[in-house]
């Protein structure tokens, strides 16, 4: 093949043909090599011990495996103890981590990474181009389901591996937690129902030339669940792991203004140790609602909003002053009008969150005041994958995808995958 290519004028078509021929040839060599290695590995034994029982050799059993070189048929020695319902074993499957599996670990990893980013039919198309024999969309979904189940059972071991190999960066002295809800389409009976999934970030910040800079983040996400119970448990676990063996100059929780968000924080003693900060964007947004209610759309509302917004950052008394200003402006709105209701809601919003809106103090301490990372995570972790046209999710199916996606987006894929592979 090399000589033939060298004798002819090279063109894009000829070069592609050469690469395709080499790929086919090398895949054939790979399949043959794998089969020979497996035959040499599966040594003949009269019996093996299984769960304290002696299982005798019963013959060879065929199984199709999908390797990176294509599909191969594997002859495996099978063993079974005497009596109905007795223990059985296929040592070669166990030795290769292939018990109950169709894809070899490297192909399965490609499928799992694909499912973290794309739909199963899209992954099928990609792998059909990348491999001599690509898995079907069904096989890809099954692999993601199996690995998702294993993540749930092996999470403690996975987190221990991450602690050892890829802990949160030590290049920073501020620990910041944020979490939020995002609607996800759920499959319930024959209908679609929108339920609130949870997404969270646990981040390390350090001081940069223009203020606090995010240095590292762990993403977490859970399918809809009452009170975000599991998500909060995982947040608390990550905080504990981050604080183990080191101290932080500051620890903060930054979230939006939903009552349920802060009620959930109140249920976690570990989070009581943090500085609680209302995301500045949401404070500014509510201030703009008040401005529009008072002045209507236009420059007057914009100027009024900008003046009070700037003071929130610069003046430690700005929240009380803003509430006082809004109360003085109430007569500018008609009693029982929509505008009066909006303004009263803004005043109450500021009153409820005023201790979380001491932005000048937070900035002086070098703390971030925005929940941008978790807002971005809601879009990139959940919405971009679960809210594509026509999608419906079961809780388990969605969680498997979210788990794969959060480890991938957090840059912790390798310790997670290696832990699962060793446990197979």
Short mmCIF file of C-alpha atoms in Angstrom, two decimals:
data_model
loop_
_atom_site.label_atom_id
_atom_site.label_comp_id
_atom_site.label_asym_id
_atom_site.label_seq_id
_atom_site.Cartn_x
_atom_site.Cartn_y
_atom_site.Cartn_z
CA UNK A 1 0.00 0.00 0.00
CA UNK A 2 2.82 2.40 0.84
CA UNK A 3 4.70 1.55 -2.34
CA UNK A 4 1.55 1.93 -4.46
CA UNK A 5 0.82 5.35 -3.03
CA UNK A 6 4.40 6.40 -3.66
CA UNK A 7 4.28 5.31 -7.29
CA UNK A 8 1.20 7.36 -8.09
CA UNK A 9 0.56 11.05 -8.00
CA UNK A 10 -0.88 11.91 -4.61
CA UNK A 11 -4.27 13.60 -4.60
CA UNK A 12 -6.89 14.20 -1.91
CA UNK A 13 -8.89 11.24 -3.22
CA UNK A 14 -5.89 8.89 -3.35
CA UNK A 15 -4.75 9.97 0.12
CA UNK A 16 -8.21 9.31 1.58
CA UNK A 17 -8.25 5.89 -0.07
CA UNK A 18 -4.82 5.13 1.40
CA UNK A 19 -5.93 6.15 4.92
CA UNK A 20 -9.10 4.08 4.59
CA UNK A 21 -7.13 1.05 3.46
CA UNK A 22 -4.66 1.41 6.32
CA UNK A 23 -7.52 1.75 8.79
CA UNK A 24 -9.16 -1.43 7.52
CA UNK A 25 -5.87 -3.33 7.58
CA UNK A 26 -4.87 -2.22 11.07
CA UNK A 27 -8.37 -2.94 12.40
CA UNK A 28 -8.12 -6.52 11.08
CA UNK A 29 -4.72 -6.92 12.75
CA UNK A 30 -6.15 -5.49 15.99
CA UNK A 31 -9.10 -7.88 16.03
CA UNK A 32 -6.86 -10.87 15.44
CA UNK A 33 -4.43 -9.77 18.14
CA UNK A 34 -7.19 -9.26 20.70
CA UNK A 35 -8.68 -12.70 20.00
CA UNK A 36 -5.27 -14.35 20.39
CA UNK A 37 -4.59 -12.55 23.67
CA UNK A 38 -8.01 -13.55 25.03
CA UNK A 39 -7.50 -17.18 24.03
CA UNK A 40 -4.14 -17.23 25.78
CA UNK A 41 -5.61 -15.53 28.88
CA UNK A 42 -8.56 -17.90 29.29
CA UNK A 43 -6.53 -20.84 30.59
CA UNK A 44 -8.07 -24.27 30.86
CA UNK A 45 -9.06 -25.34 34.37
CA UNK A 46 -11.15 -28.25 35.54
CA UNK A 47 -12.94 -26.08 38.11
CA UNK A 48 -12.98 -22.68 39.79
CA UNK A 49 -14.28 -21.51 43.15
CA UNK A 50 -17.38 -19.30 43.07
CA UNK A 51 -18.96 -17.99 46.30
CA UNK A 52 -17.42 -20.84 48.28
CA UNK A 53 -18.60 -23.48 45.78
CA UNK A 54 -16.60 -25.50 43.30
CA UNK A 55 -17.86 -24.78 39.79
CA UNK A 56 -16.88 -27.31 37.11
CA UNK A 57 -15.98 -26.55 33.51
CA UNK A 58 -19.11 -26.81 31.36
CA UNK A 59 -17.86 -25.79 27.93
CA UNK A 60 -17.26 -22.75 25.74
CA UNK A 61 -19.76 -19.96 25.29
CA UNK A 62 -19.74 -17.42 22.48
CA UNK A 63 -20.11 -13.69 23.12
CA UNK A 64 -19.78 -10.74 20.76
CA UNK A 65 -17.64 -7.88 22.01
CA UNK A 66 -17.28 -4.48 20.37
CA UNK A 67 -13.63 -3.38 20.42
CA UNK A 68 -12.00 -0.25 18.93
CA UNK A 69 -10.94 -2.53 16.05
CA UNK A 70 -14.47 -3.77 15.41
CA UNK A 71 -16.64 -6.64 16.57
CA UNK A 72 -15.06 -9.91 17.63
CA UNK A 73 -16.57 -13.21 18.70
CA UNK A 74 -15.07 -14.41 21.96
CA UNK A 75 -15.13 -18.04 23.09
CA UNK A 76 -15.15 -18.03 26.89
CA UNK A 77 -14.83 -20.96 29.28
CA UNK A 78 -17.91 -21.26 31.48
CA UNK A 79 -18.13 -22.91 34.89
CA UNK A 80 -21.11 -23.94 36.99
CA UNK A 81 -21.56 -25.66 40.32
CA UNK A 82 -23.83 -28.69 40.64
CA UNK A 83 -27.52 -28.37 41.48
CA UNK A 84 -30.34 -26.04 40.41
CA UNK A 85 -29.69 -22.35 40.94
CA UNK A 86 -26.03 -23.02 41.63
CA UNK A 87 -23.27 -20.46 41.19
CA UNK A 88 -21.68 -19.93 37.79
CA UNK A 89 -18.69 -18.02 36.47
CA UNK A 90 -17.03 -16.87 33.28
CA UNK A 91 -13.50 -15.99 34.43
CA UNK A 92 -12.50 -14.24 31.20
CA UNK A 93 -15.39 -11.77 31.49
CA UNK A 94 -14.37 -10.93 35.05
CA UNK A 95 -10.68 -10.64 34.17
CA UNK A 96 -11.44 -8.16 31.38
CA UNK A 97 -14.13 -6.21 33.25
CA UNK A 98 -16.65 -7.36 30.63
CA UNK A 99 -19.26 -9.10 32.78
CA UNK A 100 -22.63 -8.21 31.28
CA UNK A 101 -21.01 -5.82 28.82
CA UNK A 102 -20.96 -5.56 25.04
CA UNK A 103 -18.44 -2.75 24.52
CA UNK A 104 -14.86 -2.89 25.71
CA UNK A 105 -14.06 -0.13 28.24
CA UNK A 106 -12.43 2.22 25.71
CA UNK A 107 -15.39 2.06 23.33
CA UNK A 108 -17.80 2.41 26.23
CA UNK A 109 -15.92 5.51 27.39
CA UNK A 110 -16.35 7.07 23.93
CA UNK A 111 -20.08 6.33 24.14
CA UNK A 112 -20.35 7.76 27.66
CA UNK A 113 -18.50 10.98 26.78
CA UNK A 114 -20.71 11.26 23.72
CA UNK A 115 -23.86 10.85 25.81
CA UNK A 116 -22.66 13.58 28.17
CA UNK A 117 -22.75 15.98 25.22
CA UNK A 118 -25.10 14.64 22.54
CA UNK A 119 -28.17 12.50 21.98
CA UNK A 120 -27.71 8.75 21.44
CA UNK A 121 -28.49 8.91 17.68
CA UNK A 122 -25.93 11.72 17.29
CA UNK A 123 -23.31 9.71 19.20
CA UNK A 124 -24.11 6.72 16.99
CA UNK A 125 -23.32 8.78 13.88
CA UNK A 126 -20.07 10.11 15.31
CA UNK A 127 -18.80 6.70 16.41
CA UNK A 128 -19.82 5.15 13.08
CA UNK A 129 -17.25 7.46 11.51
CA UNK A 130 -14.61 6.93 14.18
CA UNK A 131 -14.75 3.13 14.55
CA UNK A 132 -14.80 0.17 12.11
CA UNK A 133 -18.04 -0.93 13.78
CA UNK A 134 -19.91 1.72 15.74
CA UNK A 135 -22.40 0.85 18.50
CA UNK A 136 -26.11 1.40 17.96
CA UNK A 137 -28.00 4.20 19.68
CA UNK A 138 -29.63 1.58 21.92
CA UNK A 139 -26.25 0.14 22.94
CA UNK A 140 -25.01 3.66 23.65
CA UNK A 141 -28.01 4.40 25.86
CA UNK A 142 -27.55 1.10 27.68
CA UNK A 143 -23.89 1.90 28.35
CA UNK A 144 -24.78 5.34 29.75
CA UNK A 145 -27.47 3.76 31.93
CA UNK A 146 -25.07 1.12 33.27
CA UNK A 147 -22.33 3.62 34.01
CA UNK A 148 -24.87 5.97 35.57
CA UNK A 149 -25.97 3.23 37.94
CA UNK A 150 -22.34 2.54 38.81
CA UNK A 151 -21.66 6.22 39.53
CA UNK A 152 -24.49 6.14 42.08
CA UNK A 153 -23.08 3.07 43.85
CA UNK A 154 -19.40 4.05 43.56
CA UNK A 155 -19.69 7.76 44.36
CA UNK A 156 -17.73 7.51 47.63
CA UNK A 157 -14.85 5.77 45.86
CA UNK A 158 -15.02 8.24 42.98
CA UNK A 159 -14.81 11.24 45.31
CA UNK A 160 -11.90 9.65 47.17
CA UNK A 161 -10.07 9.26 43.84
CA UNK A 162 -10.80 12.89 42.95
CA UNK A 163 -9.54 14.02 46.38
CA UNK A 164 -6.28 12.23 45.64
CA UNK A 165 -5.83 13.03 41.96
CA UNK A 166 -7.79 16.21 41.18
CA UNK A 167 -8.90 18.12 44.29
CA UNK A 168 -10.15 21.68 43.98
CA UNK A 169 -7.31 24.05 43.19
CA UNK A 170 -5.13 25.30 46.03
CA UNK A 171 -4.55 28.50 44.03
CA UNK A 172 -7.13 30.57 45.86
CA UNK A 173 -8.33 31.36 49.36
CA UNK A 174 -12.06 31.97 48.85
CA UNK A 175 -14.61 29.13 48.78
CA UNK A 176 -17.90 30.00 47.06
CA UNK A 177 -21.06 27.91 46.80
CA UNK A 178 -23.95 28.72 44.47
CA UNK A 179 -27.02 26.73 43.54
CA UNK A 180 -30.20 27.29 41.61
CA UNK A 181 -33.17 25.60 40.01
CA UNK A 182 -33.82 25.07 36.31
CA UNK A 183 -36.93 23.59 34.73
CA UNK A 184 -36.56 20.23 32.99
CA UNK A 185 -39.11 18.31 30.87
CA UNK A 186 -40.15 15.12 32.65
CA UNK A 187 -41.87 12.08 31.20
CA UNK A 188 -44.93 11.42 33.34
CA UNK A 189 -47.45 8.89 32.01
CA UNK A 190 -48.34 10.12 28.52
CA UNK A 191 -47.78 13.79 29.28
CA UNK A 192 -44.86 16.13 29.63
CA UNK A 193 -44.45 17.87 32.98
CA UNK A 194 -41.95 20.58 33.78
CA UNK A 195 -40.19 20.12 37.11
CA UNK A 196 -37.34 22.03 38.75
CA UNK A 197 -33.97 20.31 38.57
CA UNK A 198 -31.11 21.56 40.74
CA UNK A 199 -27.66 22.72 39.71
CA UNK A 200 -24.77 23.87 41.91
CA UNK A 201 -21.20 25.08 41.77
CA UNK A 202 -18.50 24.79 44.41
CA UNK A 203 -15.70 27.14 43.36
CA UNK A 204 -12.30 28.39 44.44
CA UNK A 205 -11.58 32.09 43.94
CA UNK A 206 -8.36 34.02 44.26
CA UNK A 207 -7.59 37.72 43.99
CA UNK A 208 -6.78 38.91 40.49
CA UNK A 209 -5.76 42.28 39.15
CA UNK A 210 -9.41 43.31 38.71
CA UNK A 211 -10.95 41.60 41.72
CA UNK A 212 -11.83 38.03 42.64
CA UNK A 213 -11.10 35.46 39.92
CA UNK A 214 -12.59 31.97 39.67
CA UNK A 215 -9.76 29.41 39.64
CA UNK A 216 -11.58 26.06 39.76
CA UNK A 217 -15.15 24.70 39.96
CA UNK A 218 -16.97 21.47 40.67
CA UNK A 219 -20.37 21.24 39.01
CA UNK A 220 -23.23 19.29 40.57
CA UNK A 221 -26.70 18.63 39.16
CA UNK A 222 -29.72 16.62 40.21
CA UNK A 223 -33.01 15.82 38.57
CA UNK A 224 -36.13 17.29 40.22
CA UNK A 225 -36.40 16.39 43.88
CA UNK A 226 -38.30 17.88 46.81
CA UNK A 227 -36.24 20.50 48.60
CA UNK A 228 -33.14 19.72 46.49
CA UNK A 229 -32.27 17.24 49.24
CA UNK A 230 -29.58 15.23 47.45
CA UNK A 231 -28.07 18.28 45.77
CA UNK A 232 -27.65 19.97 49.15
CA UNK A 233 -26.10 16.82 50.61
CA UNK A 234 -23.58 16.81 47.76
CA UNK A 235 -22.85 20.52 48.25
CA UNK A 236 -22.17 19.94 51.95
CA UNK A 237 -19.95 16.97 51.09
CA UNK A 238 -17.94 19.06 48.61
CA UNK A 239 -17.55 21.89 51.11
CA UNK A 240 -16.27 19.41 53.70
CA UNK A 241 -13.78 17.96 51.21
CA UNK A 242 -12.58 21.42 50.19
CA UNK A 243 -12.09 22.51 53.81
CA UNK A 244 -10.33 19.30 54.83
CA UNK A 245 -6.69 20.06 55.61
CA UNK A 246 -6.84 23.73 54.58
CA UNK A 247 -8.47 26.97 55.65
CA UNK A 248 -10.09 29.65 53.54
CA UNK A 249 -9.91 33.37 54.12
CA UNK A 250 -13.57 33.63 53.13
CA UNK A 251 -16.47 31.24 52.59
CA UNK A 252 -19.59 32.51 50.81
CA UNK A 253 -22.94 31.31 49.49
CA UNK A 254 -24.20 33.35 46.52
CA UNK A 255 -27.71 32.68 45.22
CA UNK A 256 -30.69 34.45 43.70
CA UNK A 257 -33.67 35.73 45.63
CA UNK A 258 -35.99 32.73 45.75
CA UNK A 259 -37.20 32.02 49.29
CA UNK A 260 -36.85 28.27 48.76
CA UNK A 261 -33.17 28.66 47.93
CA UNK A 262 -32.38 30.40 51.21
CA UNK A 263 -34.69 28.15 53.23
CA UNK A 264 -32.71 25.20 51.93
CA UNK A 265 -29.46 26.89 53.02
CA UNK A 266 -30.93 27.41 56.47
CA UNK A 267 -31.37 23.64 56.83
CA UNK A 268 -27.63 23.01 56.43
CA UNK A 269 -25.48 23.94 59.47
CA UNK A 270 -22.30 23.90 57.40
CA UNK A 271 -23.66 26.71 55.24
CA UNK A 272 -24.42 28.83 58.32
CA UNK A 273 -20.68 29.44 58.56
CA UNK A 274 -20.68 31.21 55.19
CA UNK A 275 -21.31 34.82 54.25
CA UNK A 276 -24.69 34.82 52.48
CA UNK A 277 -24.84 37.04 49.40
CA UNK A 278 -27.77 37.84 47.16
CA UNK A 279 -26.63 37.78 43.54
CA UNK A 280 -26.10 41.41 42.54
CA UNK A 281 -27.79 41.00 39.16
CA UNK A 282 -31.06 39.96 40.83
CA UNK A 283 -30.87 42.92 43.22
CA UNK A 284 -30.33 45.26 40.28
CA UNK A 285 -33.15 43.60 38.35
CA UNK A 286 -35.63 44.20 41.18
CA UNK A 287 -34.44 47.79 41.48
CA UNK A 288 -35.15 48.26 37.77
CA UNK A 289 -38.68 46.89 38.25
CA UNK A 290 -39.23 49.50 40.92
CA UNK A 291 -37.84 52.25 38.67
CA UNK A 292 -40.18 51.27 35.84
CA UNK A 293 -43.15 51.11 38.20
CA UNK A 294 -42.43 54.67 39.40
CA UNK A 295 -41.38 56.41 36.17
CA UNK A 296 -42.52 54.07 33.38
CA UNK A 297 -40.23 53.08 30.52
CA UNK A 298 -37.67 55.73 29.65
CA UNK A 299 -34.63 57.75 30.61
CA UNK A 300 -35.96 58.83 34.01
CA UNK A 301 -36.30 55.23 35.13
CA UNK A 302 -32.86 54.38 33.76
CA UNK A 303 -31.15 57.30 35.53
CA UNK A 304 -32.92 56.60 38.82
CA UNK A 305 -32.01 52.92 38.63
CA UNK A 306 -28.37 53.62 37.74
CA UNK A 307 -27.94 56.05 40.62
CA UNK A 308 -29.30 53.65 43.26
CA UNK A 309 -27.56 50.66 41.67
CA UNK A 310 -24.17 52.39 41.89
CA UNK A 311 -24.79 53.28 45.52
CA UNK A 312 -25.47 49.62 46.34
CA UNK A 313 -21.84 48.92 45.46
CA UNK A 314 -20.31 51.99 47.07
CA UNK A 315 -22.36 52.72 50.20
CA UNK A 316 -22.83 50.39 53.16
CA UNK A 317 -26.14 52.14 53.96
CA UNK A 318 -27.42 51.91 50.39
CA UNK A 319 -30.04 49.20 51.00
CA UNK A 320 -31.81 51.18 53.74
CA UNK A 321 -31.54 54.35 51.66
CA UNK A 322 -32.98 52.57 48.61
CA UNK A 323 -35.94 51.29 50.62
CA UNK A 324 -36.52 54.75 52.04
CA UNK A 325 -36.42 56.26 48.55
CA UNK A 326 -38.85 53.67 47.21
CA UNK A 327 -41.28 54.33 50.07
CA UNK A 328 -41.15 58.07 49.35
CA UNK A 329 -42.00 57.32 45.73
CA UNK A 330 -45.09 55.25 46.53
CA UNK A 331 -47.44 58.24 46.07
CA UNK A 332 -46.21 58.48 42.46
CA UNK A 333 -48.03 55.20 41.79
CA UNK A 334 -51.79 54.80 41.93
CA UNK A 335 -53.28 52.97 44.91
CA UNK A 336 -54.17 49.35 44.16
CA UNK A 337 -52.47 49.60 40.76
CA UNK A 338 -50.11 47.08 39.20
CA UNK A 339 -47.30 49.62 39.56
CA UNK A 340 -47.95 50.05 43.28
CA UNK A 341 -47.89 46.27 43.73
CA UNK A 342 -44.58 45.98 41.85
CA UNK A 343 -43.03 48.74 43.94
CA UNK A 344 -44.25 47.23 47.22
CA UNK A 345 -42.82 43.86 46.17
CA UNK A 346 -39.46 45.48 45.46
CA UNK A 347 -39.45 47.15 48.87
CA UNK A 348 -40.26 43.83 50.55
CA UNK A 349 -37.58 42.09 48.47
CA UNK A 350 -34.95 44.55 49.69
CA UNK A 351 -36.18 44.28 53.28
CA UNK A 352 -36.05 40.49 53.24
CA UNK A 353 -32.56 40.33 51.67
CA UNK A 354 -30.92 43.41 53.15
CA UNK A 355 -28.32 41.48 55.15
CA UNK A 356 -27.36 39.66 51.96
CA UNK A 357 -27.00 42.92 50.04
CA UNK A 358 -24.12 44.56 51.90
CA UNK A 359 -22.21 44.71 48.63
CA UNK A 360 -19.72 47.43 49.57
CA UNK A 361 -18.67 45.33 52.57
CA UNK A 362 -18.46 42.16 50.47
CA UNK A 363 -16.34 43.91 47.83
CA UNK A 364 -14.04 45.31 50.51
CA UNK A 365 -13.47 41.74 51.73
CA UNK A 366 -12.55 40.63 48.21
CA UNK A 367 -15.68 38.52 47.70
CA UNK A 368 -17.47 38.01 44.40
CA UNK A 369 -21.05 39.30 44.41
CA UNK A 370 -22.48 37.52 41.37
CA UNK A 371 -23.82 34.01 40.86
CA UNK A 372 -22.73 33.96 37.22
CA UNK A 373 -21.08 30.51 37.42
CA UNK A 374 -24.24 28.75 38.57
CA UNK A 375 -26.41 30.70 36.10
CA UNK A 376 -24.02 29.55 33.38
CA UNK A 377 -24.13 26.00 34.74
CA UNK A 378 -27.92 25.99 34.58
CA UNK A 379 -27.64 26.71 30.86
CA UNK A 380 -24.60 24.59 30.00
CA UNK A 381 -25.12 21.60 32.30
CA UNK A 382 -28.90 21.21 32.25
CA UNK A 383 -30.57 23.25 29.55
CA UNK A 384 -28.12 22.56 26.72
CA UNK A 385 -28.44 18.79 27.20
CA UNK A 386 -31.90 18.12 28.66
CA UNK A 387 -34.04 20.78 27.02
CA UNK A 388 -33.57 20.12 23.33
CA UNK A 389 -36.60 19.91 21.09
CA UNK A 390 -38.92 17.01 21.87
CA UNK A 391 -36.95 15.67 24.83
CA UNK A 392 -38.64 13.93 27.77
CA UNK A 393 -36.74 12.46 30.69
CA UNK A 394 -37.23 9.87 33.37
CA UNK A 395 -35.56 10.74 36.65
CA UNK A 396 -33.01 7.93 36.36
CA UNK A 397 -32.26 8.52 32.69
CA UNK A 398 -31.78 12.24 33.17
CA UNK A 399 -29.64 11.73 36.26
CA UNK A 400 -27.30 9.35 34.47
CA UNK A 401 -26.68 11.96 31.78
CA UNK A 402 -26.26 14.78 34.32
CA UNK A 403 -23.74 12.76 36.33
CA UNK A 404 -21.65 12.04 33.24
CA UNK A 405 -21.93 15.67 32.14
CA UNK A 406 -20.95 17.21 35.49
CA UNK A 407 -17.81 15.09 35.83
CA UNK A 408 -16.86 15.96 32.25
CA UNK A 409 -17.53 19.70 32.62
CA UNK A 410 -15.75 19.78 35.99
CA UNK A 411 -12.58 18.34 34.45
CA UNK A 412 -12.78 15.27 36.73
CA UNK A 413 -13.62 12.65 34.11
CA UNK A 414 -10.45 10.55 34.37
CA UNK A 415 -10.54 9.72 38.10
CA UNK A 416 -14.27 9.02 37.84
CA UNK A 417 -13.94 6.72 34.83
CA UNK A 418 -10.87 4.92 36.12
CA UNK A 419 -12.66 4.19 39.40
CA UNK A 420 -15.62 2.70 37.56
CA UNK A 421 -13.36 0.63 35.33
CA UNK A 422 -11.45 -0.81 38.27
CA UNK A 423 -14.72 -1.69 40.02
CA UNK A 424 -16.22 -3.44 36.96
#
